[in-house]
Each structure stands twice: as structure tokens, then as C-alpha cells.
mmCIF file of C-alpha atoms (C1' of nucleotides) in Angstrom:
data_model
loop_
_atom_site.group_PDB
_atom_site.id
_atom_site.type_symbol
_atom_site.label_atom_id
_atom_site.label_comp_id
_atom_site.label_asym_id
_atom_site.label_seq_id
_atom_site.Cartn_x
_atom_site.Cartn_y
_atom_site.Cartn_z
ATOM 1 C CA MET A 27 -34.685 -71.910 -38.935
ATOM 2 C CA GLU A 28 -33.302 -69.300 -41.250
ATOM 3 C CA THR A 29 -35.700 -70.340 -43.935
ATOM 4 C CA THR A 30 -38.646 -68.824 -42.198
ATOM 5 C CA TRP A 31 -37.778 -65.428 -40.758
ATOM 6 C CA ALA A 32 -38.667 -63.647 -43.947
ATOM 7 C CA GLU A 33 -41.861 -65.634 -44.151
ATOM 8 C CA GLN A 34 -42.690 -64.980 -40.545
ATOM 9 C CA LEU A 35 -42.239 -61.283 -41.087
ATOM 10 C CA ARG A 36 -44.426 -61.335 -44.152
ATOM 11 C CA THR A 37 -47.052 -63.407 -42.405
ATOM 12 C CA ALA A 38 -47.111 -60.808 -39.675
ATOM 13 C CA GLY A 39 -47.691 -58.119 -42.275
ATOM 14 C CA LEU A 40 -44.195 -56.687 -41.952
ATOM 15 C CA ARG A 41 -41.768 -55.979 -44.733
ATOM 16 C CA VAL A 42 -38.590 -57.969 -44.888
ATOM 17 C CA THR A 43 -35.712 -55.599 -44.235
ATOM 18 C CA ARG A 44 -32.093 -55.923 -43.374
ATOM 19 C CA PRO A 45 -32.415 -54.363 -39.909
ATOM 20 C CA ARG A 46 -35.223 -56.757 -39.047
ATOM 21 C CA LEU A 47 -33.344 -59.817 -40.210
ATOM 22 C CA SER A 48 -30.272 -58.657 -38.322
ATOM 23 C CA VAL A 49 -32.213 -58.219 -35.106
ATOM 24 C CA LEU A 50 -33.894 -61.589 -35.519
ATOM 25 C CA GLY A 51 -30.475 -63.130 -36.039
ATOM 26 C CA VAL A 52 -29.162 -61.640 -32.835
ATOM 27 C CA LEU A 53 -32.228 -62.732 -30.881
ATOM 28 C CA ALA A 54 -31.871 -66.267 -32.187
ATOM 29 C CA GLU A 55 -28.302 -66.448 -30.930
ATOM 30 C CA HIS A 56 -28.835 -64.670 -27.635
ATOM 31 C CA PRO A 57 -32.020 -65.666 -25.840
ATOM 32 C CA HIS A 58 -32.333 -62.621 -23.558
ATOM 33 C CA VAL A 59 -30.751 -59.376 -24.641
ATOM 34 C CA ASP A 60 -31.348 -55.702 -24.117
ATOM 35 C CA ALA A 61 -31.834 -53.257 -26.960
ATOM 36 C CA GLU A 62 -28.331 -51.842 -26.776
ATOM 37 C CA THR A 63 -26.670 -55.250 -26.944
ATOM 38 C CA ILE A 64 -28.867 -56.106 -29.891
ATOM 39 C CA ALA A 65 -27.774 -52.930 -31.649
ATOM 40 C CA THR A 66 -24.106 -53.687 -31.044
ATOM 41 C CA ALA A 67 -24.392 -57.290 -32.177
ATOM 42 C CA ALA A 68 -26.523 -56.444 -35.178
ATOM 43 C CA ARG A 69 -23.909 -53.938 -36.277
ATOM 44 C CA THR A 70 -21.434 -56.739 -36.946
ATOM 45 C CA VAL A 71 -23.782 -57.850 -39.698
ATOM 46 C CA HIS A 72 -25.314 -54.535 -40.695
ATOM 47 C CA PRO A 73 -22.900 -51.791 -39.640
ATOM 48 C CA SER A 74 -25.109 -48.838 -40.445
ATOM 49 C CA ILE A 75 -28.046 -49.849 -38.278
ATOM 50 C CA SER A 76 -29.119 -47.103 -35.880
ATOM 51 C CA PRO A 77 -30.169 -47.594 -32.258
ATOM 52 C CA GLN A 78 -33.578 -46.173 -33.006
ATOM 53 C CA ALA A 79 -34.056 -48.656 -35.801
ATOM 54 C CA VAL A 80 -33.501 -51.380 -33.226
ATOM 55 C CA TYR A 81 -36.163 -49.895 -30.987
ATOM 56 C CA GLY A 82 -38.509 -49.645 -33.923
ATOM 57 C CA VAL A 83 -37.843 -53.186 -35.064
ATOM 58 C CA LEU A 84 -38.303 -54.560 -31.563
ATOM 59 C CA LYS A 85 -41.556 -52.695 -31.169
ATOM 60 C CA ALA A 86 -42.778 -54.105 -34.466
ATOM 61 C CA LEU A 87 -41.712 -57.623 -33.522
ATOM 62 C CA VAL A 88 -43.352 -57.436 -30.111
ATOM 63 C CA GLY A 89 -46.452 -55.837 -31.561
ATOM 64 C CA SER A 90 -46.855 -58.601 -34.095
ATOM 65 C CA GLY A 91 -46.170 -61.378 -31.624
ATOM 66 C CA LEU A 92 -42.816 -62.478 -33.043
ATOM 67 C CA ALA A 93 -40.917 -61.443 -29.933
ATOM 68 C CA ARG A 94 -41.637 -60.899 -26.299
ATOM 69 C CA ARG A 95 -40.450 -58.106 -24.061
ATOM 70 C CA ILE A 96 -39.617 -58.694 -20.426
ATOM 71 C CA GLU A 97 -38.682 -55.985 -17.962
ATOM 72 C CA PRO A 98 -36.893 -57.268 -14.892
ATOM 73 C CA ALA A 99 -36.900 -54.721 -12.082
ATOM 74 C CA GLY A 100 -33.787 -52.599 -12.015
ATOM 75 C CA GLY A 101 -32.569 -53.204 -15.521
ATOM 76 C CA PRO A 102 -33.297 -52.438 -19.159
ATOM 77 C CA ALA A 103 -35.965 -54.342 -21.055
ATOM 78 C CA LEU A 104 -34.930 -57.661 -22.567
ATOM 79 C CA TYR A 105 -36.277 -59.390 -25.644
ATOM 80 C CA GLU A 106 -36.715 -63.015 -26.583
ATOM 81 C CA LEU A 107 -38.090 -64.948 -29.519
ATOM 82 C CA ARG A 108 -39.714 -67.642 -27.447
ATOM 83 C CA VAL A 109 -43.347 -66.638 -27.473
ATOM 84 C CA GLY A 110 -46.712 -68.210 -26.958
ATOM 85 C CA ASP A 111 -45.750 -70.776 -24.348
ATOM 86 C CA ASN A 112 -46.253 -68.626 -21.271
ATOM 87 C CA HIS A 113 -42.922 -69.494 -19.762
ATOM 88 C CA HIS A 114 -41.281 -67.669 -16.883
ATOM 89 C CA HIS A 115 -37.824 -66.490 -15.891
ATOM 90 C CA LEU A 116 -35.061 -67.017 -13.395
ATOM 91 C CA VAL A 117 -32.987 -63.900 -12.798
ATOM 92 C CA CYS A 118 -29.604 -63.950 -11.094
ATOM 93 C CA ARG A 119 -29.175 -61.124 -8.583
ATOM 94 C CA GLY A 120 -25.427 -61.376 -9.003
ATOM 95 C CA CYS A 121 -24.740 -61.193 -12.710
ATOM 96 C CA GLY A 122 -28.117 -60.623 -14.314
ATOM 97 C CA LEU A 123 -28.133 -63.974 -16.075
ATOM 98 C CA ILE A 124 -31.590 -64.978 -17.178
ATOM 99 C CA ALA A 125 -32.842 -68.513 -17.675
ATOM 100 C CA ASP A 126 -36.164 -69.726 -18.962
ATOM 101 C CA VAL A 127 -38.456 -71.838 -16.842
ATOM 102 C CA ASP A 128 -41.277 -73.790 -18.332
ATOM 103 C CA CYS A 129 -44.635 -73.001 -16.910
ATOM 104 C CA VAL A 130 -46.133 -75.832 -14.919
ATOM 105 C CA VAL A 131 -49.473 -75.204 -16.511
ATOM 106 C CA GLY A 132 -49.253 -74.586 -20.221
ATOM 107 C CA GLN A 133 -51.784 -71.800 -20.585
ATOM 108 C CA ALA A 134 -51.968 -68.194 -19.417
ATOM 109 C CA PRO A 135 -52.854 -67.324 -16.759
ATOM 110 C CA CYS A 136 -50.981 -70.273 -15.325
ATOM 111 C CA LEU A 137 -51.857 -69.182 -11.792
ATOM 112 C CA ALA A 138 -55.000 -67.765 -10.261
ATOM 113 C CA PRO A 139 -54.777 -65.286 -7.424
ATOM 114 C CA SER A 140 -56.372 -66.384 -4.169
ATOM 115 C CA ASP A 141 -58.622 -63.331 -4.280
ATOM 116 C CA ALA A 142 -58.842 -61.466 -7.564
ATOM 117 C CA ALA A 143 -60.481 -58.364 -6.036
ATOM 118 C CA GLY A 144 -62.780 -58.032 -9.037
ATOM 119 C CA PHE A 145 -59.984 -58.188 -11.600
ATOM 120 C CA ALA A 146 -60.259 -60.184 -14.812
ATOM 121 C CA VAL A 147 -56.802 -61.738 -14.845
ATOM 122 C CA ASP A 148 -55.348 -62.778 -18.190
ATOM 123 C CA GLU A 149 -51.695 -63.335 -17.353
ATOM 124 C CA ALA A 150 -49.602 -64.332 -14.384
ATOM 125 C CA GLU A 151 -46.054 -63.118 -14.739
ATOM 126 C CA VAL A 152 -43.583 -64.954 -12.549
ATOM 127 C CA VAL A 153 -39.986 -63.971 -11.919
ATOM 128 C CA PHE A 154 -37.760 -66.122 -9.750
ATOM 129 C CA TRP A 155 -34.927 -64.193 -8.117
ATOM 130 C CA GLY A 156 -31.808 -65.876 -6.861
ATOM 131 C CA LEU A 157 -28.198 -66.656 -7.642
ATOM 132 C CA CYS A 158 -27.007 -68.632 -10.617
ATOM 133 C CA ALA A 159 -24.578 -71.495 -10.155
ATOM 134 C CA ASP A 160 -21.534 -69.343 -10.934
ATOM 135 C CA CYS A 161 -22.504 -66.545 -8.583
ATOM 136 C CA GLN A 162 -23.138 -68.981 -5.753
ATOM 137 C CA VAL A 163 -19.495 -69.960 -6.015
ATOM 138 C CA SER A 164 -17.884 -66.576 -6.570
ATOM 139 C CA ARG A 165 -20.112 -64.605 -4.275
ATOM 140 C CA GLY A 166 -19.376 -60.923 -4.148
ATOM 141 C CA THR A 167 -16.728 -60.910 -6.843
ATOM 142 C CA ASN A 168 -19.138 -60.313 -9.645
ATOM 143 C CA GLY A 169 -20.430 -56.926 -10.678
ATOM 144 C CA TYR A 170 -23.967 -56.546 -11.881
ATOM 145 C CA GLY A 171 -25.130 -56.462 -15.394
ATOM 146 C CA THR A 172 -22.121 -56.471 -17.654
ATOM 147 C CA SER A 173 -24.257 -57.294 -20.582
ATOM 148 C CA SER A 174 -21.836 -59.891 -21.859
ATOM 149 C CA ALA A 175 -22.818 -61.995 -18.888
ATOM 150 C CA ILE A 176 -26.394 -61.992 -20.048
ATOM 151 C CA GLU A 177 -25.713 -63.438 -23.417
ATOM 152 C CA GLU A 178 -25.939 -67.111 -22.616
ATOM 153 C CA GLY A 179 -29.385 -68.362 -21.823
ATOM 154 C CA VAL A 180 -29.959 -71.613 -20.031
ATOM 155 C CA SER A 181 -32.931 -73.342 -21.505
ATOM 156 C CA ALA A 182 -35.009 -75.024 -18.869
ATOM 157 C CA MET B 10 -50.401 -46.343 14.026
ATOM 158 C CA GLU B 11 -48.808 -42.946 14.214
ATOM 159 C CA THR B 12 -47.316 -43.761 17.559
ATOM 160 C CA THR B 13 -44.664 -45.986 16.107
ATOM 161 C CA TRP B 14 -43.192 -44.461 12.955
ATOM 162 C CA ALA B 15 -40.588 -42.535 14.883
ATOM 163 C CA GLU B 16 -39.770 -45.661 16.845
ATOM 164 C CA GLN B 17 -39.612 -47.771 13.708
ATOM 165 C CA LEU B 18 -37.212 -45.315 12.148
ATOM 166 C CA ARG B 19 -35.032 -45.286 15.225
ATOM 167 C CA THR B 20 -35.124 -49.054 15.504
ATOM 168 C CA ALA B 21 -33.932 -49.206 11.919
ATOM 169 C CA GLY B 22 -31.046 -46.927 12.800
ATOM 170 C CA LEU B 23 -32.471 -43.940 10.944
ATOM 171 C CA ARG B 24 -32.970 -40.473 12.290
ATOM 172 C CA VAL B 25 -36.481 -39.179 12.693
ATOM 173 C CA THR B 26 -36.948 -36.318 10.267
ATOM 174 C CA ARG B 27 -39.848 -34.390 8.861
ATOM 175 C CA PRO B 28 -39.372 -35.626 5.281
ATOM 176 C CA ARG B 29 -39.325 -39.217 6.469
ATOM 177 C CA LEU B 30 -42.447 -38.853 8.564
ATOM 178 C CA SER B 31 -44.184 -37.091 5.667
ATOM 179 C CA VAL B 32 -43.320 -39.884 3.258
ATOM 180 C CA LEU B 33 -44.428 -42.529 5.728
ATOM 181 C CA GLY B 34 -47.688 -40.637 6.154
ATOM 182 C CA VAL B 35 -48.309 -40.643 2.417
ATOM 183 C CA LEU B 36 -47.455 -44.328 2.122
ATOM 184 C CA ALA B 37 -49.847 -45.192 4.931
ATOM 185 C CA GLU B 38 -52.698 -43.427 3.129
ATOM 186 C CA HIS B 39 -51.895 -44.601 -0.370
ATOM 187 C CA PRO B 40 -50.875 -48.242 -0.580
ATOM 188 C CA HIS B 41 -49.084 -48.125 -3.941
ATOM 189 C CA VAL B 42 -47.626 -44.838 -5.106
ATOM 190 C CA ASP B 43 -44.791 -43.706 -7.295
ATOM 191 C CA ALA B 44 -42.087 -41.342 -6.105
ATOM 192 C CA GLU B 45 -43.520 -38.295 -7.818
ATOM 193 C CA THR B 46 -46.973 -38.760 -6.318
ATOM 194 C CA ILE B 47 -45.368 -39.201 -2.928
ATOM 195 C CA ALA B 48 -43.490 -35.949 -3.384
ATOM 196 C CA THR B 49 -46.641 -34.084 -4.364
ATOM 197 C CA ALA B 50 -48.681 -35.493 -1.503
ATOM 198 C CA ALA B 51 -45.923 -35.005 1.033
ATOM 199 C CA ARG B 52 -45.695 -31.378 0.014
ATOM 200 C CA THR B 53 -49.161 -30.712 1.424
ATOM 201 C CA VAL B 54 -47.700 -31.474 4.827
ATOM 202 C CA HIS B 55 -44.117 -30.385 4.311
ATOM 203 C CA PRO B 56 -44.090 -27.867 1.449
ATOM 204 C CA SER B 57 -40.356 -27.520 1.081
ATOM 205 C CA ILE B 58 -39.579 -31.196 0.528
ATOM 206 C CA SER B 59 -37.535 -31.809 -2.611
ATOM 207 C CA PRO B 60 -38.008 -34.645 -5.083
ATOM 208 C CA GLN B 61 -34.529 -35.922 -4.374
ATOM 209 C CA ALA B 62 -35.263 -36.041 -0.674
ATOM 210 C CA VAL B 63 -38.149 -38.333 -1.515
ATOM 211 C CA TYR B 64 -35.847 -40.609 -3.482
ATOM 212 C CA GLY B 65 -33.383 -40.586 -0.627
ATOM 213 C CA VAL B 66 -36.026 -41.322 1.967
ATOM 214 C CA LEU B 67 -37.506 -44.125 -0.100
ATOM 215 C CA LYS B 68 -34.094 -45.656 -0.612
ATOM 216 C CA ALA B 69 -33.450 -45.512 3.122
ATOM 217 C CA LEU B 70 -36.849 -47.028 3.911
ATOM 218 C CA VAL B 71 -36.437 -49.829 1.393
ATOM 219 C CA GLY B 72 -32.864 -50.461 2.501
ATOM 220 C CA SER B 73 -33.900 -50.808 6.110
ATOM 221 C CA GLY B 74 -36.893 -52.982 5.358
ATOM 222 C CA LEU B 75 -39.588 -50.471 6.288
ATOM 223 C CA ALA B 76 -40.894 -50.228 2.753
ATOM 224 C CA ARG B 77 -40.925 -52.323 -0.367
ATOM 225 C CA ARG B 78 -40.320 -51.261 -3.918
ATOM 226 C CA ILE B 79 -42.166 -52.846 -6.814
ATOM 227 C CA GLU B 80 -41.515 -52.115 -10.467
ATOM 228 C CA PRO B 81 -44.339 -53.103 -12.761
ATOM 229 C CA ALA B 82 -43.234 -53.267 -16.371
ATOM 230 C CA GLY B 83 -43.881 -50.080 -18.269
ATOM 231 C CA GLY B 84 -44.289 -47.728 -15.350
ATOM 232 C CA PRO B 85 -42.404 -45.992 -12.585
ATOM 233 C CA ALA B 86 -41.466 -47.817 -9.413
ATOM 234 C CA LEU B 87 -44.101 -47.978 -6.703
ATOM 235 C CA TYR B 88 -43.645 -48.187 -2.966
ATOM 236 C CA GLU B 89 -45.662 -49.814 -0.206
ATOM 237 C CA LEU B 90 -45.362 -50.215 3.538
ATOM 238 C CA ARG B 91 -46.632 -53.773 3.610
ATOM 239 C CA VAL B 92 -43.474 -55.783 3.974
ATOM 240 C CA GLY B 93 -42.411 -59.179 5.162
ATOM 241 C CA ASP B 94 -45.475 -61.133 4.118
ATOM 242 C CA ASN B 95 -44.382 -61.997 0.603
ATOM 243 C CA HIS B 96 -47.607 -60.887 -0.994
ATOM 244 C CA HIS B 97 -48.137 -60.324 -4.694
ATOM 245 C CA HIS B 98 -49.889 -57.837 -6.937
ATOM 246 C CA LEU B 99 -52.713 -57.460 -9.386
ATOM 247 C CA VAL B 100 -52.107 -54.766 -11.981
ATOM 248 C CA CYS B 101 -54.839 -53.320 -14.166
ATOM 249 C CA ARG B 102 -53.774 -52.907 -17.790
ATOM 250 C CA GLY B 103 -56.399 -50.225 -18.222
ATOM 251 C CA CYS B 104 -55.840 -47.717 -15.444
ATOM 252 C CA GLY B 105 -52.776 -48.954 -13.599
ATOM 253 C CA LEU B 106 -54.657 -49.732 -10.417
ATOM 254 C CA ILE B 107 -52.762 -52.077 -8.155
ATOM 255 C CA ALA B 108 -54.247 -54.460 -5.618
ATOM 256 C CA ASP B 109 -52.521 -56.705 -3.149
ATOM 257 C CA VAL B 110 -52.941 -60.454 -3.261
ATOM 258 C CA ASP B 111 -52.060 -62.625 -0.349
ATOM 259 C CA CYS B 112 -49.554 -65.304 -1.112
ATOM 260 C CA VAL B 113 -50.980 -68.778 -0.917
ATOM 261 C CA VAL B 114 -47.877 -69.952 0.848
ATOM 262 C CA GLY B 115 -46.733 -67.554 3.532
ATOM 263 C CA GLN B 116 -43.017 -67.756 2.995
ATOM 264 C CA ALA B 117 -40.644 -66.691 0.233
ATOM 265 C CA PRO B 118 -40.060 -68.238 -2.194
ATOM 266 C CA CYS B 119 -43.734 -69.143 -2.304
ATOM 267 C CA LEU B 120 -43.212 -71.026 -5.549
ATOM 268 C CA ALA B 121 -40.474 -73.281 -6.801
ATOM 269 C CA PRO B 122 -39.583 -73.360 -10.475
ATOM 270 C CA SER B 123 -40.031 -76.685 -12.171
ATOM 271 C CA ASP B 124 -36.363 -76.672 -13.117
ATOM 272 C CA ALA B 125 -34.143 -74.178 -11.328
ATOM 273 C CA ALA B 126 -31.252 -74.594 -13.790
ATOM 274 C CA GLY B 127 -28.750 -74.486 -10.944
ATOM 275 C CA PHE B 128 -30.129 -71.297 -9.440
ATOM 276 C CA ALA B 129 -30.558 -70.817 -5.695
ATOM 277 C CA VAL B 130 -33.961 -69.170 -5.704
ATOM 278 C CA ASP B 131 -34.878 -66.950 -2.780
ATOM 279 C CA GLU B 132 -37.934 -65.139 -4.058
ATOM 280 C CA ALA B 133 -40.755 -65.709 -6.476
ATOM 281 C CA GLU B 134 -42.245 -62.457 -7.671
ATOM 282 C CA VAL B 135 -45.712 -62.790 -9.117
ATOM 283 C CA VAL B 136 -47.619 -60.126 -10.994
ATOM 284 C CA PHE B 137 -51.138 -60.780 -12.203
ATOM 285 C CA TRP B 138 -52.109 -58.677 -15.211
ATOM 286 C CA GLY B 139 -55.695 -57.998 -16.124
ATOM 287 C CA LEU B 140 -58.485 -55.464 -15.932
ATOM 288 C CA CYS B 141 -59.965 -54.088 -12.752
ATOM 289 C CA ALA B 142 -63.719 -54.078 -12.235
ATOM 290 C CA ASP B 143 -64.109 -50.489 -13.436
ATOM 291 C CA CYS B 144 -62.057 -50.977 -16.582
ATOM 292 C CA GLN B 145 -63.998 -54.098 -17.497
ATOM 293 C CA VAL B 146 -67.106 -51.911 -17.646
ATOM 294 C CA SER B 147 -65.713 -48.816 -19.343
ATOM 295 C CA ARG B 148 -63.405 -50.567 -21.733
ATOM 296 C CA GLY B 149 -61.371 -48.315 -23.944
ATOM 297 C CA THR B 150 -62.465 -45.060 -22.388
ATOM 298 C CA ASN B 151 -59.717 -44.992 -19.829
ATOM 299 C CA GLY B 152 -56.235 -43.671 -20.453
ATOM 300 C CA TYR B 153 -53.300 -45.369 -18.839
ATOM 301 C CA GLY B 154 -51.519 -44.275 -15.773
ATOM 302 C CA THR B 155 -52.972 -40.969 -14.683
ATOM 303 C CA SER B 156 -51.401 -41.385 -11.324
ATOM 304 C CA SER B 157 -54.506 -40.192 -9.535
ATOM 305 C CA ALA B 158 -56.085 -43.458 -10.604
ATOM 306 C CA ILE B 159 -53.381 -45.381 -8.802
ATOM 307 C CA GLU B 160 -53.972 -43.805 -5.459
ATOM 308 C CA GLU B 161 -56.613 -46.150 -4.172
ATOM 309 C CA GLY B 162 -55.394 -49.599 -3.350
ATOM 310 C CA VAL B 163 -57.730 -52.510 -2.950
ATOM 311 C CA SER B 164 -56.595 -54.678 -0.143
ATOM 312 C CA ALA B 165 -57.000 -58.309 -1.049
ATOM 313 C "C1'" DC C 22 -37.259 -54.245 -65.625
ATOM 314 C "C1'" DC C 23 -38.977 -50.002 -64.001
ATOM 315 C "C1'" DC C 24 -42.432 -46.997 -61.473
ATOM 316 C "C1'" DG C 25 -44.896 -45.469 -57.705
ATOM 317 C "C1'" DC C 26 -46.898 -46.038 -53.268
ATOM 318 C "C1'" DT C 27 -46.237 -47.362 -48.815
ATOM 319 C "C1'" DT C 28 -43.529 -48.678 -45.120
ATOM 320 C "C1'" DC C 29 -39.397 -48.289 -42.870
ATOM 321 C "C1'" DC C 30 -34.854 -46.468 -41.481
ATOM 322 C "C1'" DT C 31 -31.819 -42.459 -40.257
ATOM 323 C "C1'" DT C 32 -30.963 -38.412 -37.890
ATOM 324 C "C1'" DG C 33 -31.686 -35.515 -34.142
ATOM 325 C "C1'" DA C 34 -34.424 -33.438 -30.552
ATOM 326 C "C1'" DC C 35 -36.604 -34.510 -26.531
ATOM 327 C "C1'" DC C 36 -38.526 -36.825 -22.240
ATOM 328 C "C1'" DA C 37 -39.147 -39.561 -17.798
ATOM 329 C "C1'" DG C 38 -37.307 -41.632 -14.038
ATOM 330 C "C1'" DG C 39 -33.666 -41.769 -11.405
ATOM 331 C "C1'" DT C 40 -28.621 -41.237 -9.561
ATOM 332 C "C1'" DC C 41 -24.504 -38.624 -7.963
ATOM 333 C "C1'" DA C 42 -21.945 -34.863 -5.584
ATOM 334 C "C1'" DA C 43 -21.217 -30.678 -2.760
ATOM 335 C "C1'" DG C 44 -22.632 -27.758 0.631
ATOM 336 C "C1'" DA C 45 -26.273 -26.238 4.123
ATOM 337 C "C1'" DA C 46 -29.349 -27.619 7.626
ATOM 338 C "C1'" DA C 47 -31.201 -30.481 11.014
ATOM 339 C "C1'" DA C 48 -30.985 -34.440 14.534
ATOM 340 C "C1'" DC C 49 -29.117 -36.329 18.471
ATOM 341 C "C1'" DA C 50 -25.333 -37.307 22.227
ATOM 342 C "C1'" DG C 51 -23.037 -35.291 25.776
ATOM 343 C "C1'" DC D 23 -25.890 -25.468 24.280
ATOM 344 C "C1'" DT D 24 -22.317 -27.337 21.315
ATOM 345 C "C1'" DG D 25 -20.135 -30.611 18.232
ATOM 346 C "C1'" DT D 26 -20.474 -34.448 15.278
ATOM 347 C "C1'" DT D 27 -22.906 -37.051 12.150
ATOM 348 C "C1'" DT D 28 -26.661 -37.834 9.287
ATOM 349 C "C1'" DT D 29 -29.776 -36.035 6.146
ATOM 350 C "C1'" DC D 30 -31.850 -32.621 3.136
ATOM 351 C "C1'" DT D 31 -31.450 -29.061 -0.719
ATOM 352 C "C1'" DT D 32 -29.829 -27.724 -4.977
ATOM 353 C "C1'" DG D 33 -28.283 -28.710 -9.417
ATOM 354 C "C1'" DA D 34 -25.724 -31.381 -12.794
ATOM 355 C "C1'" DC D 35 -25.861 -35.542 -15.043
ATOM 356 C "C1'" DC D 36 -27.066 -40.342 -16.835
ATOM 357 C "C1'" DT D 37 -29.690 -44.253 -18.933
ATOM 358 C "C1'" DG D 38 -33.273 -46.093 -21.397
ATOM 359 C "C1'" DG D 39 -36.480 -44.873 -24.325
ATOM 360 C "C1'" DT D 40 -40.000 -42.028 -27.345
ATOM 361 C "C1'" DC D 41 -41.370 -38.698 -31.009
ATOM 362 C "C1'" DA D 42 -41.113 -36.278 -35.516
ATOM 363 C "C1'" DA D 43 -39.378 -35.102 -40.191
ATOM 364 C "C1'" DG D 44 -37.341 -36.403 -44.193
ATOM 365 C "C1'" DG D 45 -34.907 -39.704 -47.172
ATOM 366 C "C1'" DA D 46 -34.313 -44.542 -48.526
ATOM 367 C "C1'" DA D 47 -35.805 -49.100 -49.281
ATOM 368 C "C1'" DG D 48 -39.353 -52.841 -50.043
ATOM 369 C "C1'" DC D 49 -42.659 -54.668 -53.023
ATOM 370 C "C1'" DG D 50 -46.796 -54.824 -56.119
ATOM 371 C "C1'" DG D 51 -48.408 -53.414 -60.765
ATOM 372 C "C1'" DG D 52 -47.438 -52.561 -65.182
#
DNA sequence: CCCGCTTCCTTGACCAGGTCAAGAAAACAG
DNA sequence: CTGTTTTCTTGACCTGGTCAAGGAAGCGGG
């Protein structure tokens, strides 16, 4: 896994830099994180990295297809390395936990609207809202969005 | 149509005020608008309305179920009066135009994830991304998100 | 191994969308 | 009409994020 990040960057036409490797490392460990959490985590490996560098790196990664950006309503944007498989997300209303869900159909758009109203649809973005197992148990005790709660992703 | 807004507000336990009626009027004319556009449009009817009043009114309307808030990635939140039918949205990547799409299944959640990972899912939010008819023709000439382009909704 | 060009990171200003709090004004019950 | 409660106005403030200028680092050629 670690053998290829540098190569992937180069293949994408990007230079291999410490900030980029740090961010990729964080993303590999934490499936769905926001920019600020990435910055904090990356700083354990590369203390001098600036928040703006993280934004820049993420933009470069998303732009070159190495990462994907998702923006759940009511929260900051999250980033993930899993790209190209058109998967969807489960979001917990209680704690903000995000889990991946495989798409039933493998290709985008995985769904077709009943009436496209003249649109040429290229992607169907699906977000399932609900409560994760933990929040179903401890209902009401959990605040929203302490980013530490978002760190663990449940792979579908 | 206009006969019932006051009643709907009262039924919801809200007082009937000029700002609220103005905002409802704007929402009835423009199916999917952001808060700022609502404020501007409402000002033609109620010139002294403040932006914060609009936020307050919208929050009250959403909280009482009279309006729905949608937050397409990369743009401000939009509001609509069509509630309770679990419909979805088509968003144009070119001009930001939004159109409603009826849900194939009438009830929420209209979709079930293939593997819910322990989540209790109560809603499936679907956003179809693509290009509207106009933007398919004039590709590349259109900027993104001049809010005047968002005013007209295409009912599915 | 070093040089130079290009890309990238750092620093800092700035912006949009939105929330919070205090006091004034308006709605409604009596 | 009056009092109480809700709501609106005004203004400060916050988060998440972008933009721009200059210095530093990557990397290809010698």
C-alpha cells in the first residue's frame, strides 16, 4: 500500500511532497475525515504543515481523482480515498459516523430518475440518514460531530 | 392557495407575521431558492425585512415542517415548500438549476442500503447530478450559480 | 552533485453562509 | 386597550473555506 502513493502522485502528474504523503497517510487510516482533522493528524507526522496546505493538497488529490470529496448537509466536507466505485454513504444523525455502502449497480449513475426533466444525468448521489448502532442504544446522550467519533469507518 | 398560509402557520403553532408571509410568498413563486435570494425577493413586498429575520423564519418553517431545506454540495442551502412526499432533486452542474423528481416509492426511506452496517435508516436522500437541457446546448458558456438562474424550478 | 525551472507550501488577508445575543416591536389573549 | 409572549432588528461573531504573494522544495538536465 505504501509502495504506491508516490507513484500514484507521479502518475497523476503531481510532485511527491511531504504534505501530500502525510495527508494520504491520514486518509488511509481514517476513511472519512474533514480537513481540520486531517491537518491535526498530519501534524503528528509533519508538524509544520499548515491548514491551507491541507486544503491545497486535498484539492489537488480530488482534482486528479486520487480522493473524493463528500459534503453531508450540515457539516464540513469529508474526504476519502475510495474512488471510482460509485459507492454511497450512511450518515448517523447522532454522532456523525459515516459508513460506506456499496452501490447495487456498479456504474454511475447507479439510478435513473423517473423523469429526468431534460437533464443529462451522470451521477446519482445517495445518502442514507439514520442512527448508527451505538446511537440507537444511547439515544440522546451523544453530542453531534465530535470529530473523533468520525474517525472509524465501517466498511460495507 | 393564499387562503391558508396564515392558517398553516397558526396550526403549526407559529404567529402570523409579515416576514413569514413574505417568505412563504417567495417560496411559493420560486420552488428552490437560497436564503439571500429569498431576502431580496421578500424585500419587494416587505422592504424592511432583515437577512437574519429570513434565517429565523426559514428555521421556524423547517422546524415546524412547513418547508424543507436541501443542501447541495458546493452551494448555499435551498428551501422549498414541497414537503412530506419524499421527493428528490436533479441538480445542473452548469447553472445550478434544480428540478424535482418524484420518488419511485412514495415513502421514506425510499431505498434500502444493500448493507446497513447496523444503522437504522430513516431517510434516503438522492441527488442526481447532470446538465440541464439549456446547459447541454450552450456548454461552457454558462457560469455557475448566478442565483437568478436558480429561480425557475422545473416540476418533475 | 549541482543548477535552474517549475510546482508547491507558508503566511496572512479575506469571503460567504450562517449562528448567537440583547433589546425593540409586533401579535394575540383577555 | 393592555399585558405577556413571540418574533423581528441590529450587530457581533464563528466556521469552513478561498485567494494572493513570496519563499522553499521537488525534480530534470547537465
